[in-house]
Amino acid sequence: MGLALEQARLAFEAGEVPIGAVAVMNNEVIAQTYNQVEENQLATSHAELLIINKVSKIISNWRLEDIEIYVTKEPCAMCAGALVNARVKRVIYGMSDPRSGGTGSALDITGFPGMLHNVIVQREVLDSECKELIQKFFKQVRKR
């Protein structure tokens, strides 16, 4: 999660909502990224979707059954659905999002019984550090 926080700080510096993601396979980091919605002018450039795309290219497979993804904020519904469709083994996130989180806070897309795959979810790892960075970002946005 520390590496995901480093990615989130890069996003912060780039003027993006500071969410970072890191992919791990066999206890080895294989990819890192952060939100790039503003840079790419694409609503789908969330860190989770970008990391799924990177990893799929690295391992030459869309099925990410051996991949764990660390992300600094609970994935939204779109990202949670992508984690399910990519067959991600486990997602570990920092701060929860009770308003729109898709891994159990607002919705439980990753654990919904009718899905073809369920993603293991580990919640609130380094929660306060992740929350602090997001809050700092939005305080600056409100000042502008």
mmCIF file of C-alpha atoms in Angstrom:
data_model
loop_
_atom_site.group_PDB
_atom_site.id
_atom_site.type_symbol
_atom_site.label_atom_id
_atom_site.label_comp_id
_atom_site.label_asym_id
_atom_site.label_seq_id
_atom_site.Cartn_x
_atom_site.Cartn_y
_atom_site.Cartn_z
ATOM 1 C CA MET A 1 0.000 0.000 0.000
ATOM 2 C CA GLY A 2 2.972 2.256 0.543
ATOM 3 C CA LEU A 3 3.794 2.040 -3.163
ATOM 4 C CA ALA A 4 0.170 2.756 -4.066
ATOM 5 C CA LEU A 5 0.359 5.859 -1.851
ATOM 6 C CA GLU A 6 3.481 6.960 -3.736
ATOM 7 C CA GLN A 7 1.499 6.642 -6.969
ATOM 8 C CA ALA A 8 -1.366 8.615 -5.408
ATOM 9 C CA ARG A 9 1.079 11.396 -4.527
ATOM 10 C CA LEU A 10 2.194 11.492 -8.172
ATOM 11 C CA ALA A 11 -1.457 11.855 -9.164
ATOM 12 C CA PHE A 12 -1.827 14.690 -6.644
ATOM 13 C CA GLU A 13 1.170 16.498 -8.136
ATOM 14 C CA ALA A 14 -0.322 16.041 -11.625
ATOM 15 C CA GLY A 15 -3.616 17.604 -10.530
ATOM 16 C CA GLU A 16 -5.480 14.294 -10.581
ATOM 17 C CA VAL A 17 -7.663 12.889 -7.819
ATOM 18 C CA PRO A 18 -4.910 11.171 -5.806
ATOM 19 C CA ILE A 19 -5.605 7.497 -6.210
ATOM 20 C CA GLY A 20 -2.769 5.088 -6.882
ATOM 21 C CA ALA A 21 -2.705 1.402 -7.727
ATOM 22 C CA VAL A 22 -0.085 -1.336 -7.641
ATOM 23 C CA ALA A 23 -0.381 -4.865 -9.029
ATOM 24 C CA VAL A 24 1.389 -7.786 -7.385
ATOM 25 C CA MET A 25 1.905 -11.307 -8.711
ATOM 26 C CA ASN A 26 3.696 -13.968 -6.664
ATOM 27 C CA ASN A 27 4.667 -11.325 -4.078
ATOM 28 C CA GLU A 28 6.378 -9.218 -6.759
ATOM 29 C CA VAL A 29 5.269 -5.771 -7.961
ATOM 30 C CA ILE A 30 4.637 -5.968 -11.696
ATOM 31 C CA ALA A 31 2.882 -2.654 -12.430
ATOM 32 C CA GLN A 32 2.073 0.716 -10.872
ATOM 33 C CA THR A 33 -0.087 3.641 -11.945
ATOM 34 C CA TYR A 34 -2.430 6.387 -10.795
ATOM 35 C CA ASN A 35 -5.608 8.173 -11.883
ATOM 36 C CA GLN A 36 -5.210 9.933 -15.240
ATOM 37 C CA VAL A 37 -8.735 11.179 -15.910
ATOM 38 C CA GLU A 38 -7.690 14.795 -16.487
ATOM 39 C CA GLU A 39 -4.545 13.945 -18.420
ATOM 40 C CA ASN A 40 -6.360 11.569 -20.775
ATOM 41 C CA GLN A 41 -9.708 13.395 -20.679
ATOM 42 C CA LEU A 42 -11.370 10.016 -20.218
ATOM 43 C CA ALA A 43 -13.789 9.221 -17.422
ATOM 44 C CA THR A 44 -12.532 5.627 -17.510
ATOM 45 C CA SER A 45 -8.894 6.474 -16.729
ATOM 46 C CA HIS A 46 -9.231 5.390 -13.109
ATOM 47 C CA ALA A 47 -6.152 3.822 -11.548
ATOM 48 C CA GLU A 48 -7.836 0.415 -11.298
ATOM 49 C CA LEU A 49 -8.731 0.250 -14.998
ATOM 50 C CA LEU A 50 -5.292 1.472 -16.017
ATOM 51 C CA ILE A 51 -3.572 -1.147 -13.847
ATOM 52 C CA ILE A 52 -5.801 -3.928 -15.226
ATOM 53 C CA ASN A 53 -4.837 -2.905 -18.775
ATOM 54 C CA LYS A 54 -1.127 -2.709 -17.920
ATOM 55 C CA VAL A 55 -1.078 -6.095 -16.228
ATOM 56 C CA SER A 56 -3.045 -7.771 -19.022
ATOM 57 C CA LYS A 57 -0.402 -6.610 -21.495
ATOM 58 C CA ILE A 58 2.481 -7.653 -19.220
ATOM 59 C CA ILE A 59 1.205 -11.199 -18.674
ATOM 60 C CA SER A 60 -0.471 -11.487 -22.096
ATOM 61 C CA ASN A 61 -3.745 -12.572 -20.553
ATOM 62 C CA TRP A 62 -6.970 -10.822 -19.603
ATOM 63 C CA ARG A 63 -7.578 -13.312 -16.800
ATOM 64 C CA LEU A 64 -5.798 -11.876 -13.769
ATOM 65 C CA GLU A 65 -6.454 -14.828 -11.458
ATOM 66 C CA ASP A 66 -3.038 -14.602 -9.767
ATOM 67 C CA ILE A 67 -3.033 -10.808 -9.393
ATOM 68 C CA GLU A 68 -3.539 -8.752 -6.252
ATOM 69 C CA ILE A 69 -4.248 -5.062 -6.698
ATOM 70 C CA TYR A 70 -3.527 -2.489 -4.021
ATOM 71 C CA VAL A 71 -5.450 0.765 -4.430
ATOM 72 C CA THR A 72 -5.627 3.761 -2.118
ATOM 73 C CA LYS A 73 -9.426 4.212 -2.257
ATOM 74 C CA GLU A 74 -12.240 1.708 -2.463
ATOM 75 C CA PRO A 75 -13.018 1.022 -6.126
ATOM 76 C CA CYS A 76 -16.162 2.604 -7.581
ATOM 77 C CA ALA A 77 -18.860 0.499 -9.255
ATOM 78 C CA MET A 78 -17.164 0.749 -12.666
ATOM 79 C CA CYS A 79 -13.798 -0.355 -11.309
ATOM 80 C CA ALA A 80 -15.284 -3.078 -9.100
ATOM 81 C CA GLY A 81 -17.030 -4.499 -12.168
ATOM 82 C CA ALA A 82 -13.756 -4.453 -14.083
ATOM 83 C CA LEU A 83 -12.004 -6.277 -11.222
ATOM 84 C CA VAL A 84 -14.679 -8.974 -11.394
ATOM 85 C CA ASN A 85 -14.565 -9.240 -15.197
ATOM 86 C CA ALA A 86 -10.754 -9.431 -15.182
ATOM 87 C CA ARG A 87 -10.939 -12.236 -12.585
ATOM 88 C CA VAL A 88 -8.605 -10.381 -10.179
ATOM 89 C CA LYS A 89 -7.710 -12.594 -7.224
ATOM 90 C CA ARG A 90 -7.758 -9.938 -4.492
ATOM 91 C CA VAL A 91 -8.112 -6.185 -4.079
ATOM 92 C CA ILE A 92 -6.645 -4.440 -1.053
ATOM 93 C CA TYR A 93 -7.780 -0.862 -0.568
ATOM 94 C CA GLY A 94 -7.013 2.075 1.693
ATOM 95 C CA MET A 95 -9.944 4.339 2.465
ATOM 96 C CA SER A 96 -13.556 3.227 2.188
ATOM 97 C CA ASP A 97 -16.097 5.120 0.091
ATOM 98 C CA PRO A 98 -19.505 4.765 1.774
ATOM 99 C CA ARG A 99 -21.151 6.948 -0.888
ATOM 100 C CA SER A 100 -20.068 5.083 -4.024
ATOM 101 C CA GLY A 101 -17.705 2.232 -3.123
ATOM 102 C CA GLY A 102 -18.296 -0.918 -5.141
ATOM 103 C CA THR A 103 -16.551 -3.476 -2.925
ATOM 104 C CA GLY A 104 -18.891 -3.505 0.028
ATOM 105 C CA SER A 105 -19.419 0.026 1.355
ATOM 106 C CA ALA A 106 -22.240 1.271 -0.891
ATOM 107 C CA LEU A 107 -22.517 -1.713 -3.251
ATOM 108 C CA ASP A 108 -20.948 -5.164 -3.195
ATOM 109 C CA ILE A 109 -20.174 -5.870 -6.815
ATOM 110 C CA THR A 110 -17.042 -7.892 -6.030
ATOM 111 C CA GLY A 111 -18.923 -10.214 -3.703
ATOM 112 C CA PHE A 112 -22.323 -10.373 -5.343
ATOM 113 C CA PRO A 113 -23.393 -14.047 -5.466
ATOM 114 C CA GLY A 114 -24.689 -13.888 -9.056
ATOM 115 C CA MET A 115 -21.365 -12.753 -10.549
ATOM 116 C CA LEU A 116 -19.188 -15.144 -12.541
ATOM 117 C CA HIS A 117 -16.264 -14.381 -10.224
ATOM 118 C CA ASN A 118 -15.885 -12.995 -6.731
ATOM 119 C CA VAL A 119 -12.876 -10.912 -5.773
ATOM 120 C CA ILE A 120 -11.405 -11.272 -2.287
ATOM 121 C CA VAL A 121 -11.485 -7.834 -0.623
ATOM 122 C CA GLN A 122 -9.253 -6.546 2.156
ATOM 123 C CA ARG A 123 -10.433 -3.212 3.529
ATOM 124 C CA GLU A 124 -8.924 -0.082 5.068
ATOM 125 C CA VAL A 125 -5.181 -0.773 4.872
ATOM 126 C CA LEU A 126 -3.378 2.494 5.738
ATOM 127 C CA ASP A 127 -6.828 4.084 5.820
ATOM 128 C CA SER A 128 -5.816 7.324 7.579
ATOM 129 C CA GLU A 129 -2.862 8.006 5.256
ATOM 130 C CA CYS A 130 -5.003 7.441 2.159
ATOM 131 C CA LYS A 131 -7.854 9.553 3.541
ATOM 132 C CA GLU A 132 -5.501 12.396 4.488
ATOM 133 C CA LEU A 133 -4.173 12.714 0.922
ATOM 134 C CA ILE A 134 -7.660 12.736 -0.644
ATOM 135 C CA GLN A 135 -8.896 15.298 1.890
ATOM 136 C CA LYS A 136 -5.880 17.536 1.234
ATOM 137 C CA PHE A 137 -6.560 17.375 -2.502
ATOM 138 C CA PHE A 138 -10.233 18.306 -2.216
ATOM 139 C CA LYS A 139 -9.494 21.130 0.252
ATOM 140 C CA GLN A 140 -7.236 22.633 -2.416
ATOM 141 C CA VAL A 141 -9.894 22.129 -5.086
ATOM 142 C CA ARG A 142 -12.501 23.912 -2.946
ATOM 143 C CA LYS A 143 -10.116 26.848 -2.340
ATOM 144 C CA ARG A 144 -9.773 27.363 -6.102
#
